Amino acid sequence: MRTEQDYRPGLEGVIASKTEISFLDVDAEEIVLRGYDLIELAKKVQYVDVIALLLDGKLPSEEEREALEEDLKADVDLPEAVLSVLNLLPQETHGMDALRTGISALASFDEELEDRSREANRRKAIRLLAKVPTIIANSYRVKMKKPVVQPRKDLPYSANFLYMLTGKVPSDSEAQAFDQSLIVYSEHEMPNSTFAARVIASTLSDFYGALTGAVSSLKGTLHGGANEAVMKMLLEAQSKDRIEPLILEKLRNKERIMGFGHRVYMGKMDPRALLMKQALLKLTEEKGQSDLYEMCEIGEAVMLREKGLYPNLDYYAAPVYYLLDIPIDLYTPIFLAARTAGISAHVIEQHDHNRLFRPRIHYTGPRNLHP
């Protein structure tokens, strides 16, 4: 018999699924991806290697990596009809709404849409990983009345993604920082968006439907949208002298300061944030913008002193993207693009070992009413 004691708001601490994909070992302060430490991966391999690890269960050989790169390059172009759909969206459309629409529209062009086999699902994952960056870049360019940008197939995956976002070929250090950000955003056990995708996939709905649901989940400021809010706050502060007064004023007004705290990393710093903090330091030194790094450090210290909260990934990823000249409206869509690898792995795993999600509730309404 279920009791009120069984109820956990937000399903906090409830184990909802078994997985071989990833695990957050909070005690060891390690994010495990199929046996590897995520931070070590971000320092030693490329995002394309992590795609292979998540989808295939192992890091690729050099030949396998090159083959995967070629598969991704072969599928970067969008159907003209999808571009036409994006052209019809109002100019004020949020990037995540455009992305959701683009992914949904793509479903009709996939001949394997109803094939739930592991092999077909992997091919769909590759097609989505190839096309999602193109949707993100061109939905924004269409909105801004700019010409559609064509993918550069002579560039590696991450460098091409960054090129499409900014319109310029990145330097090696810029491409590396962006690639690292994609890796640390790629997979994170069972956050809301991944759970949403698995719930949808558990009905045996299609791959595109599951990812569309994940986009809707990730749009929220309590999940993926936080990185945009962080950068807007930093720009509002304008200087390192004004960041502390601004945060204190927001706290007095009971405003939520985005980029701090995490449902899993309670009382500890998100290890992904530390990696992005290091990337930010390197970029600010190269670009002569050390004030931005110092501003972020001051904000970190204020929030630890006032609220006992540590930065999460979004706090330091946002200024990294800003220094890479990426439009703020695209920060959350980039998060989804990176997480497509992890979400795809979860959808494949769900379809491979499916059981329909069907939780119960703790009812608090009236009983025994009569018309």
mmCIF file of C-alpha atoms in Angstrom:
data_model
loop_
_atom_site.group_PDB
_atom_site.id
_atom_site.type_symbol
_atom_site.label_atom_id
_atom_site.label_comp_id
_atom_site.label_asym_id
_atom_site.label_seq_id
_atom_site.Cartn_x
_atom_site.Cartn_y
_atom_site.Cartn_z
ATOM 1 C CA MET A 1 0.000 0.000 0.000
ATOM 2 C CA ARG A 2 1.333 3.423 -0.973
ATOM 3 C CA THR A 3 1.533 6.071 1.724
ATOM 4 C CA GLU A 4 2.281 9.772 1.830
ATOM 5 C CA GLN A 5 5.798 8.851 2.962
ATOM 6 C CA ASP A 6 6.366 7.291 -0.469
ATOM 7 C CA TYR A 7 5.835 10.653 -2.139
ATOM 8 C CA ARG A 8 8.966 12.592 -3.092
ATOM 9 C CA PRO A 9 8.357 16.000 -4.710
ATOM 10 C CA GLY A 10 10.069 16.206 -8.076
ATOM 11 C CA LEU A 11 10.889 12.475 -7.778
ATOM 12 C CA GLU A 12 14.001 13.549 -5.896
ATOM 13 C CA GLY A 13 16.208 10.564 -5.140
ATOM 14 C CA VAL A 14 13.860 8.144 -6.902
ATOM 15 C CA ILE A 15 15.659 5.630 -9.120
ATOM 16 C CA ALA A 16 13.622 5.580 -12.320
ATOM 17 C CA SER A 17 15.725 3.399 -14.599
ATOM 18 C CA LYS A 18 18.771 1.212 -14.999
ATOM 19 C CA THR A 19 21.403 2.445 -17.431
ATOM 20 C CA GLU A 20 24.872 1.631 -18.707
ATOM 21 C CA ILE A 21 25.345 5.136 -20.077
ATOM 22 C CA SER A 22 26.306 7.455 -17.218
ATOM 23 C CA PHE A 23 26.349 7.972 -13.468
ATOM 24 C CA LEU A 24 26.903 10.972 -11.204
ATOM 25 C CA ASP A 25 29.131 9.797 -8.376
ATOM 26 C CA VAL A 26 28.703 12.786 -6.095
ATOM 27 C CA ASP A 27 30.838 11.344 -3.300
ATOM 28 C CA ALA A 28 33.796 10.791 -5.621
ATOM 29 C CA GLU A 29 32.969 14.036 -7.490
ATOM 30 C CA GLU A 30 33.071 12.139 -10.767
ATOM 31 C CA ILE A 31 30.750 12.096 -13.771
ATOM 32 C CA VAL A 32 31.049 8.620 -15.281
ATOM 33 C CA LEU A 33 30.361 8.050 -18.988
ATOM 34 C CA ARG A 34 30.462 4.359 -19.807
ATOM 35 C CA GLY A 35 33.322 3.880 -17.343
ATOM 36 C CA TYR A 36 35.268 7.048 -18.192
ATOM 37 C CA ASP A 37 35.518 10.265 -16.202
ATOM 38 C CA LEU A 38 33.781 13.034 -18.185
ATOM 39 C CA ILE A 39 36.317 15.715 -17.219
ATOM 40 C CA GLU A 40 39.241 13.543 -18.281
ATOM 41 C CA LEU A 41 37.477 12.886 -21.575
ATOM 42 C CA ALA A 42 37.004 16.623 -22.122
ATOM 43 C CA LYS A 43 40.728 17.174 -21.631
ATOM 44 C CA LYS A 44 41.947 14.293 -23.794
ATOM 45 C CA VAL A 45 39.488 13.502 -26.589
ATOM 46 C CA GLN A 46 37.145 15.265 -28.995
ATOM 47 C CA TYR A 47 33.365 15.586 -28.934
ATOM 48 C CA VAL A 48 33.085 13.185 -31.885
ATOM 49 C CA ASP A 49 34.883 10.562 -29.761
ATOM 50 C CA VAL A 50 32.278 11.074 -27.042
ATOM 51 C CA ILE A 51 29.473 10.655 -29.588
ATOM 52 C CA ALA A 52 30.961 7.259 -30.476
ATOM 53 C CA LEU A 53 31.385 6.359 -26.810
ATOM 54 C CA LEU A 54 27.771 7.195 -25.984
ATOM 55 C CA LEU A 55 26.227 5.529 -29.028
ATOM 56 C CA ASP A 56 28.534 2.519 -29.406
ATOM 57 C CA GLY A 57 29.765 1.934 -25.872
ATOM 58 C CA LYS A 58 33.458 2.448 -26.606
ATOM 59 C CA LEU A 59 35.908 5.109 -27.695
ATOM 60 C CA PRO A 60 36.619 4.904 -31.425
ATOM 61 C CA SER A 61 39.880 4.081 -33.121
ATOM 62 C CA GLU A 62 41.326 6.769 -35.378
ATOM 63 C CA GLU A 63 39.757 5.075 -38.396
ATOM 64 C CA GLU A 64 36.381 4.809 -36.657
ATOM 65 C CA ARG A 65 36.525 8.485 -35.668
ATOM 66 C CA GLU A 66 37.266 9.512 -39.237
ATOM 67 C CA ALA A 67 34.396 7.356 -40.500
ATOM 68 C CA LEU A 68 32.017 8.921 -37.975
ATOM 69 C CA GLU A 69 33.132 12.415 -38.999
ATOM 70 C CA GLU A 70 32.377 11.522 -42.621
ATOM 71 C CA ASP A 71 28.943 10.154 -41.680
ATOM 72 C CA LEU A 72 28.166 13.387 -39.833
ATOM 73 C CA LYS A 73 29.351 15.553 -42.733
ATOM 74 C CA ALA A 74 27.236 13.542 -45.163
ATOM 75 C CA ASP A 75 24.047 14.437 -43.284
ATOM 76 C CA VAL A 76 24.520 18.125 -42.401
ATOM 77 C CA ASP A 77 22.277 19.577 -45.112
ATOM 78 C CA LEU A 78 18.618 20.293 -44.399
ATOM 79 C CA PRO A 79 15.742 19.538 -46.760
ATOM 80 C CA GLU A 80 14.555 22.720 -48.471
ATOM 81 C CA ALA A 81 11.093 22.128 -47.035
ATOM 82 C CA VAL A 82 12.473 22.324 -43.473
ATOM 83 C CA LEU A 83 14.194 25.626 -44.293
ATOM 84 C CA SER A 84 10.886 26.839 -45.685
ATOM 85 C CA VAL A 85 9.153 25.951 -42.414
ATOM 86 C CA LEU A 86 11.782 27.890 -40.453
ATOM 87 C CA ASN A 87 11.214 30.866 -42.775
ATOM 88 C CA LEU A 88 7.555 30.938 -41.775
ATOM 89 C CA LEU A 89 8.262 31.423 -38.056
ATOM 90 C CA PRO A 90 7.769 34.901 -36.541
ATOM 91 C CA GLN A 91 10.933 36.911 -35.952
ATOM 92 C CA GLU A 92 10.458 36.825 -32.169
ATOM 93 C CA THR A 93 10.491 32.995 -32.101
ATOM 94 C CA HIS A 94 12.838 31.672 -29.412
ATOM 95 C CA GLY A 95 15.724 29.553 -30.672
ATOM 96 C CA MET A 96 14.462 26.528 -28.752
ATOM 97 C CA ASP A 97 11.012 26.843 -30.321
ATOM 98 C CA ALA A 98 12.588 27.033 -33.774
ATOM 99 C CA LEU A 99 14.735 24.006 -32.961
ATOM 100 C CA ARG A 100 11.733 22.043 -31.720
ATOM 101 C CA THR A 101 9.857 22.885 -34.915
ATOM 102 C CA GLY A 102 12.809 21.988 -37.130
ATOM 103 C CA ILE A 103 13.370 18.605 -35.492
ATOM 104 C CA SER A 104 9.669 17.791 -35.690
ATOM 105 C CA ALA A 105 9.602 18.733 -39.372
ATOM 106 C CA LEU A 106 12.633 16.527 -40.060
ATOM 107 C CA ALA A 107 10.766 13.444 -38.871
ATOM 108 C CA SER A 108 8.687 13.281 -42.034
ATOM 109 C CA PHE A 109 11.819 12.990 -44.178
ATOM 110 C CA ASP A 110 13.278 9.983 -42.350
ATOM 111 C CA GLU A 111 12.440 6.750 -44.117
ATOM 112 C CA GLU A 112 13.381 4.780 -41.003
ATOM 113 C CA LEU A 113 11.084 6.760 -38.705
ATOM 114 C CA GLU A 114 9.101 3.720 -37.552
ATOM 115 C CA ASP A 115 12.080 1.357 -37.275
ATOM 116 C CA ARG A 116 12.974 0.971 -33.579
ATOM 117 C CA SER A 117 15.912 -1.392 -34.128
ATOM 118 C CA ARG A 118 19.257 -0.470 -32.558
ATOM 119 C CA GLU A 119 20.896 -0.134 -35.989
ATOM 120 C CA ALA A 120 18.196 2.180 -37.347
ATOM 121 C CA ASN A 121 18.126 4.202 -34.132
ATOM 122 C CA ARG A 122 21.882 4.740 -34.344
ATOM 123 C CA ARG A 123 21.550 5.990 -37.914
ATOM 124 C CA LYS A 124 18.794 8.377 -36.838
ATOM 125 C CA ALA A 125 20.983 9.636 -33.991
ATOM 126 C CA ILE A 126 23.788 10.412 -36.460
ATOM 127 C CA ARG A 127 21.387 12.210 -38.781
ATOM 128 C CA LEU A 128 20.093 14.318 -35.912
ATOM 129 C CA LEU A 129 23.556 15.080 -34.555
ATOM 130 C CA ALA A 130 24.500 16.249 -38.059
ATOM 131 C CA LYS A 131 21.407 18.355 -38.714
ATOM 132 C CA VAL A 132 20.661 19.919 -35.312
ATOM 133 C CA PRO A 133 23.596 22.394 -35.584
ATOM 134 C CA THR A 134 22.398 23.366 -39.064
ATOM 135 C CA ILE A 135 18.880 23.991 -37.742
ATOM 136 C CA ILE A 136 20.200 26.090 -34.865
ATOM 137 C CA ALA A 137 22.450 28.269 -37.002
ATOM 138 C CA ASN A 138 20.048 28.803 -39.870
ATOM 139 C CA SER A 139 16.859 29.284 -37.853
ATOM 140 C CA TYR A 140 18.693 32.169 -36.165
ATOM 141 C CA ARG A 141 20.023 33.558 -39.452
ATOM 142 C CA VAL A 142 16.559 33.400 -41.009
ATOM 143 C CA LYS A 143 15.155 35.264 -38.017
ATOM 144 C CA MET A 144 17.845 37.930 -38.317
ATOM 145 C CA LYS A 145 17.183 38.300 -42.079
ATOM 146 C CA LYS A 146 20.637 36.973 -42.924
ATOM 147 C CA PRO A 147 21.528 34.543 -45.722
ATOM 148 C CA VAL A 148 21.483 30.850 -44.875
ATOM 149 C CA VAL A 149 24.964 29.594 -44.010
ATOM 150 C CA GLN A 150 26.222 26.433 -45.661
ATOM 151 C CA PRO A 151 28.158 23.902 -43.555
ATOM 152 C CA ARG A 152 31.910 23.760 -44.113
ATOM 153 C CA LYS A 153 32.571 20.102 -44.804
ATOM 154 C CA ASP A 154 36.321 20.728 -44.728
ATOM 155 C CA LEU A 155 36.122 21.550 -41.007
ATOM 156 C CA PRO A 156 35.855 19.096 -38.093
ATOM 157 C CA TYR A 157 32.408 18.715 -36.512
ATOM 158 C CA SER A 158 32.797 21.180 -33.635
ATOM 159 C CA ALA A 159 34.730 23.762 -35.663
ATOM 160 C CA ASN A 160 32.053 23.665 -38.368
ATOM 161 C CA PHE A 161 29.301 24.055 -35.764
ATOM 162 C CA LEU A 162 31.036 27.126 -34.340
ATOM 163 C CA TYR A 163 31.646 28.476 -37.856
ATOM 164 C CA MET A 164 27.931 28.237 -38.667
ATOM 165 C CA LEU A 165 27.047 30.021 -35.418
ATOM 166 C CA THR A 166 29.428 32.953 -35.925
ATOM 167 C CA GLY A 167 30.097 33.078 -39.656
ATOM 168 C CA LYS A 168 33.857 32.889 -39.184
ATOM 169 C CA VAL A 169 36.347 30.043 -39.045
ATOM 170 C CA PRO A 170 37.437 29.652 -35.405
ATOM 171 C CA SER A 171 41.013 29.608 -34.187
ATOM 172 C CA ASP A 172 42.360 26.354 -32.754
ATOM 173 C CA SER A 173 41.911 27.600 -29.181
ATOM 174 C CA GLU A 174 38.340 28.768 -29.871
ATOM 175 C CA ALA A 175 37.458 25.439 -31.481
ATOM 176 C CA GLN A 176 38.975 23.569 -28.531
ATOM 177 C CA ALA A 177 37.025 25.577 -25.946
ATOM 178 C CA PHE A 178 33.792 25.024 -27.862
ATOM 179 C CA ASP A 179 34.512 21.317 -28.307
ATOM 180 C CA GLN A 180 35.123 20.955 -24.570
ATOM 181 C CA SER A 181 31.821 22.684 -23.851
ATOM 182 C CA LEU A 182 30.001 20.210 -26.096
ATOM 183 C CA ILE A 183 31.628 17.323 -24.237
ATOM 184 C CA VAL A 184 30.686 18.535 -20.759
ATOM 185 C CA TYR A 185 27.127 19.236 -21.910
ATOM 186 C CA SER A 186 26.866 15.882 -23.745
ATOM 187 C CA GLU A 187 25.444 13.651 -21.007
ATOM 188 C CA HIS A 188 24.494 13.972 -17.353
ATOM 189 C CA GLU A 189 22.631 10.874 -16.185
ATOM 190 C CA MET A 190 18.865 11.582 -15.780
ATOM 191 C CA PRO A 191 18.060 15.305 -15.869
ATOM 192 C CA ASN A 192 14.587 16.464 -16.801
ATOM 193 C CA SER A 193 15.139 16.515 -20.569
ATOM 194 C CA THR A 194 16.627 13.020 -20.683
ATOM 195 C CA PHE A 195 13.836 11.714 -18.473
ATOM 196 C CA ALA A 196 11.269 13.376 -20.743
ATOM 197 C CA ALA A 197 12.835 11.709 -23.785
ATOM 198 C CA ARG A 198 12.867 8.292 -22.092
ATOM 199 C CA VAL A 199 9.244 8.636 -20.989
ATOM 200 C CA ILE A 200 8.219 9.463 -24.554
ATOM 201 C CA ALA A 201 10.386 6.675 -25.993
ATOM 202 C CA SER A 202 8.835 4.216 -23.517
ATOM 203 C CA THR A 203 5.505 4.521 -25.360
ATOM 204 C CA LEU A 204 7.391 3.348 -28.480
ATOM 205 C CA SER A 205 6.988 6.782 -29.957
ATOM 206 C CA ASP A 206 9.565 7.702 -32.589
ATOM 207 C CA PHE A 207 13.104 9.023 -32.101
ATOM 208 C CA TYR A 208 12.249 12.530 -33.311
ATOM 209 C CA GLY A 209 9.277 12.776 -30.982
ATOM 210 C CA ALA A 210 11.458 11.864 -28.013
ATOM 211 C CA LEU A 211 14.050 14.504 -28.913
ATOM 212 C CA THR A 212 11.336 17.113 -29.528
ATOM 213 C CA GLY A 213 10.058 16.489 -26.011
ATOM 214 C CA ALA A 214 13.580 16.882 -24.673
ATOM 215 C CA VAL A 215 13.876 20.257 -26.419
ATOM 216 C CA SER A 216 10.678 21.436 -24.741
ATOM 217 C CA SER A 217 12.016 20.367 -21.352
ATOM 218 C CA LEU A 218 15.452 21.892 -21.856
ATOM 219 C CA LYS A 219 13.994 25.278 -22.796
ATOM 220 C CA GLY A 220 13.022 26.011 -19.192
ATOM 221 C CA THR A 221 15.212 28.364 -17.157
ATOM 222 C CA LEU A 222 15.446 25.770 -14.374
ATOM 223 C CA HIS A 223 17.185 23.446 -16.830
ATOM 224 C CA GLY A 224 18.911 24.549 -20.037
ATOM 225 C CA GLY A 225 17.786 28.161 -20.190
ATOM 226 C CA ALA A 226 19.986 29.167 -17.278
ATOM 227 C CA ASN A 227 23.052 29.872 -19.415
ATOM 228 C CA GLU A 228 21.266 32.658 -21.280
ATOM 229 C CA ALA A 229 20.134 34.204 -17.996
ATOM 230 C CA VAL A 230 23.704 34.107 -16.640
ATOM 231 C CA MET A 231 25.106 36.081 -19.551
ATOM 232 C CA LYS A 232 22.325 38.648 -19.387
ATOM 233 C CA MET A 233 23.145 39.213 -15.711
ATOM 234 C CA LEU A 234 26.850 39.633 -16.447
ATOM 235 C CA LEU A 235 26.069 42.153 -19.174
ATOM 236 C CA GLU A 236 23.697 43.961 -16.839
ATOM 237 C CA ALA A 237 26.535 44.306 -14.327
ATOM 238 C CA GLN A 238 28.857 45.644 -17.059
ATOM 239 C CA SER A 239 31.964 45.636 -14.845
ATOM 240 C CA LYS A 240 33.643 43.725 -12.037
ATOM 241 C CA ASP A 241 32.918 46.650 -9.689
ATOM 242 C CA ARG A 242 29.165 46.328 -10.197
ATOM 243 C CA ILE A 243 28.630 42.576 -10.090
ATOM 244 C CA GLU A 244 28.545 42.271 -6.291
ATOM 245 C CA PRO A 245 26.066 45.149 -5.754
ATOM 246 C CA LEU A 246 23.870 43.751 -8.533
ATOM 247 C CA ILE A 247 23.765 40.244 -7.063
ATOM 248 C CA LEU A 248 23.072 41.594 -3.575
ATOM 249 C CA GLU A 249 20.238 43.721 -4.923
ATOM 250 C CA LYS A 250 18.725 40.738 -6.715
ATOM 251 C CA LEU A 251 18.972 38.661 -3.554
ATOM 252 C CA ARG A 252 17.223 41.389 -1.550
ATOM 253 C CA ASN A 253 14.464 41.358 -4.165
ATOM 254 C CA LYS A 254 14.152 37.568 -3.791
ATOM 255 C CA GLU A 255 15.271 37.037 -7.388
ATOM 256 C CA ARG A 256 16.760 33.723 -8.369
ATOM 257 C CA ILE A 257 20.420 33.982 -9.418
ATOM 258 C CA MET A 258 20.863 31.587 -12.305
ATOM 259 C CA GLY A 259 24.042 29.541 -12.725
ATOM 260 C CA PHE A 260 24.356 28.500 -9.087
ATOM 261 C CA GLY A 261 23.365 25.377 -7.218
ATOM 262 C CA HIS A 262 22.414 21.965 -8.568
ATOM 263 C CA ARG A 263 19.918 19.322 -7.483
ATOM 264 C CA VAL A 264 22.680 16.697 -7.503
ATOM 265 C CA TYR A 265 25.819 18.646 -6.520
ATOM 266 C CA MET A 266 24.587 19.811 -3.129
ATOM 267 C CA GLY A 267 27.303 21.743 -1.315
ATOM 268 C CA LYS A 268 29.907 21.065 -3.993
ATOM 269 C CA MET A 269 31.098 22.737 -7.173
ATOM 270 C CA ASP A 270 29.957 21.173 -10.408
ATOM 271 C CA PRO A 271 33.189 19.674 -11.853
ATOM 272 C CA ARG A 272 32.064 20.715 -15.333
ATOM 273 C CA ALA A 273 31.932 24.327 -14.163
ATOM 274 C CA LEU A 274 35.550 24.135 -13.044
ATOM 275 C CA LEU A 275 36.626 22.927 -16.487
ATOM 276 C CA MET A 276 34.742 25.767 -18.193
ATOM 277 C CA LYS A 277 36.230 28.202 -15.687
ATOM 278 C CA GLN A 278 39.684 27.115 -16.852
ATOM 279 C CA ALA A 279 38.614 27.512 -20.494
ATOM 280 C CA LEU A 280 37.312 30.993 -19.714
ATOM 281 C CA LEU A 281 40.618 32.004 -18.114
ATOM 282 C CA LYS A 282 42.509 30.898 -21.210
ATOM 283 C CA LEU A 283 40.170 32.746 -23.565
ATOM 284 C CA THR A 284 40.162 35.979 -21.544
ATOM 285 C CA GLU A 285 43.954 35.968 -21.475
ATOM 286 C CA GLU A 286 44.141 35.426 -25.229
ATOM 287 C CA LYS A 287 41.535 38.080 -25.985
ATOM 288 C CA GLY A 288 42.683 40.629 -23.411
ATOM 289 C CA GLN A 289 39.384 40.579 -21.499
ATOM 290 C CA SER A 290 40.516 39.579 -18.031
ATOM 291 C CA ASP A 291 37.840 41.802 -16.460
ATOM 292 C CA LEU A 292 35.167 39.298 -17.524
ATOM 293 C CA TYR A 293 36.957 36.449 -15.748
ATOM 294 C CA GLU A 294 37.447 38.577 -12.633
ATOM 295 C CA MET A 295 33.771 39.558 -12.699
ATOM 296 C CA CYS A 296 32.753 35.911 -12.760
ATOM 297 C CA GLU A 297 35.090 35.083 -9.879
ATOM 298 C CA ILE A 298 33.602 37.901 -7.783
ATOM 299 C CA GLY A 299 30.084 36.643 -8.509
ATOM 300 C CA GLU A 300 31.132 33.141 -7.509
ATOM 301 C CA ALA A 301 32.544 34.391 -4.197
ATOM 302 C CA VAL A 302 29.455 36.484 -3.421
ATOM 303 C CA MET A 303 27.060 33.594 -3.954
ATOM 304 C CA LEU A 304 29.160 31.242 -1.850
ATOM 305 C CA ARG A 305 29.321 33.809 0.954
ATOM 306 C CA GLU A 306 25.663 34.845 0.831
ATOM 307 C CA LYS A 307 23.887 31.606 -0.084
ATOM 308 C CA GLY A 308 26.423 28.809 0.258
ATOM 309 C CA LEU A 309 25.940 27.984 -3.433
ATOM 310 C CA TYR A 310 28.603 26.938 -5.919
ATOM 311 C CA PRO A 311 28.572 27.606 -9.679
ATOM 312 C CA ASN A 312 27.104 25.032 -12.005
ATOM 313 C CA LEU A 313 28.125 24.467 -15.626
ATOM 314 C CA ASP A 314 25.935 27.243 -17.009
ATOM 315 C CA TYR A 315 27.681 29.954 -14.982
ATOM 316 C CA TYR A 316 31.023 29.546 -16.729
ATOM 317 C CA ALA A 317 29.812 28.174 -20.084
ATOM 318 C CA ALA A 318 27.883 31.392 -20.734
ATOM 319 C CA PRO A 319 30.891 33.773 -20.744
ATOM 320 C CA VAL A 320 32.883 31.224 -22.761
ATOM 321 C CA TYR A 321 30.199 31.350 -25.456
ATOM 322 C CA TYR A 322 30.144 35.140 -25.231
ATOM 323 C CA LEU A 323 33.879 35.330 -25.948
ATOM 324 C CA LEU A 324 33.355 32.986 -28.890
ATOM 325 C CA ASP A 325 30.947 35.600 -30.339
ATOM 326 C CA ILE A 326 27.956 33.278 -30.159
ATOM 327 C CA PRO A 327 24.591 35.103 -29.951
ATOM 328 C CA ILE A 328 23.050 34.741 -26.484
ATOM 329 C CA ASP A 329 19.782 33.455 -27.956
ATOM 330 C CA LEU A 330 21.646 30.348 -29.108
ATOM 331 C CA TYR A 331 23.211 29.280 -25.790
ATOM 332 C CA THR A 332 20.360 26.962 -24.827
ATOM 333 C CA PRO A 333 19.987 25.451 -28.321
ATOM 334 C CA ILE A 334 23.723 24.662 -28.212
ATOM 335 C CA PHE A 335 23.166 22.861 -24.905
ATOM 336 C CA LEU A 336 20.534 20.713 -26.621
ATOM 337 C CA ALA A 337 22.785 20.097 -29.619
ATOM 338 C CA ALA A 338 25.527 18.799 -27.328
ATOM 339 C CA ARG A 339 23.089 16.764 -25.240
ATOM 340 C CA THR A 340 21.625 15.149 -28.379
ATOM 341 C CA ALA A 341 24.407 12.553 -28.115
ATOM 342 C CA GLY A 342 23.449 11.561 -24.589
ATOM 343 C CA ILE A 343 19.701 11.747 -25.172
ATOM 344 C CA SER A 344 20.080 9.597 -28.280
ATOM 345 C CA ALA A 345 21.952 6.978 -26.274
ATOM 346 C CA HIS A 346 19.125 6.956 -23.722
ATOM 347 C CA VAL A 347 16.418 6.633 -26.391
ATOM 348 C CA ILE A 348 18.298 3.703 -27.934
ATOM 349 C CA GLU A 349 18.688 2.068 -24.520
ATOM 350 C CA GLN A 350 14.999 2.651 -23.716
ATOM 351 C CA HIS A 351 13.885 1.041 -26.969
ATOM 352 C CA ASP A 352 16.311 -1.860 -26.438
ATOM 353 C CA HIS A 353 14.984 -2.662 -22.941
ATOM 354 C CA ASN A 354 11.609 -0.988 -22.884
ATOM 355 C CA ARG A 355 9.106 -0.759 -20.084
ATOM 356 C CA LEU A 356 6.388 1.871 -20.217
ATOM 357 C CA PHE A 357 6.735 4.586 -17.567
ATOM 358 C CA ARG A 358 3.484 4.768 -15.586
ATOM 359 C CA PRO A 359 3.937 6.271 -12.099
ATOM 360 C CA ARG A 360 1.129 6.771 -9.585
ATOM 361 C CA ILE A 361 0.198 9.839 -7.537
ATOM 362 C CA HIS A 362 -0.537 10.844 -3.958
ATOM 363 C CA TYR A 363 -4.108 12.159 -4.164
ATOM 364 C CA THR A 364 -4.917 15.191 -1.980
ATOM 365 C CA GLY A 365 -8.337 16.124 -3.385
ATOM 366 C CA PRO A 366 -11.826 15.505 -1.936
ATOM 367 C CA ARG A 367 -13.727 12.202 -1.925
ATOM 368 C CA ASN A 368 -17.360 11.070 -1.784
ATOM 369 C CA LEU A 369 -18.827 14.077 -3.599
ATOM 370 C CA HIS A 370 -22.116 13.582 -5.455
ATOM 371 C CA PRO A 371 -23.730 15.604 -8.257
#
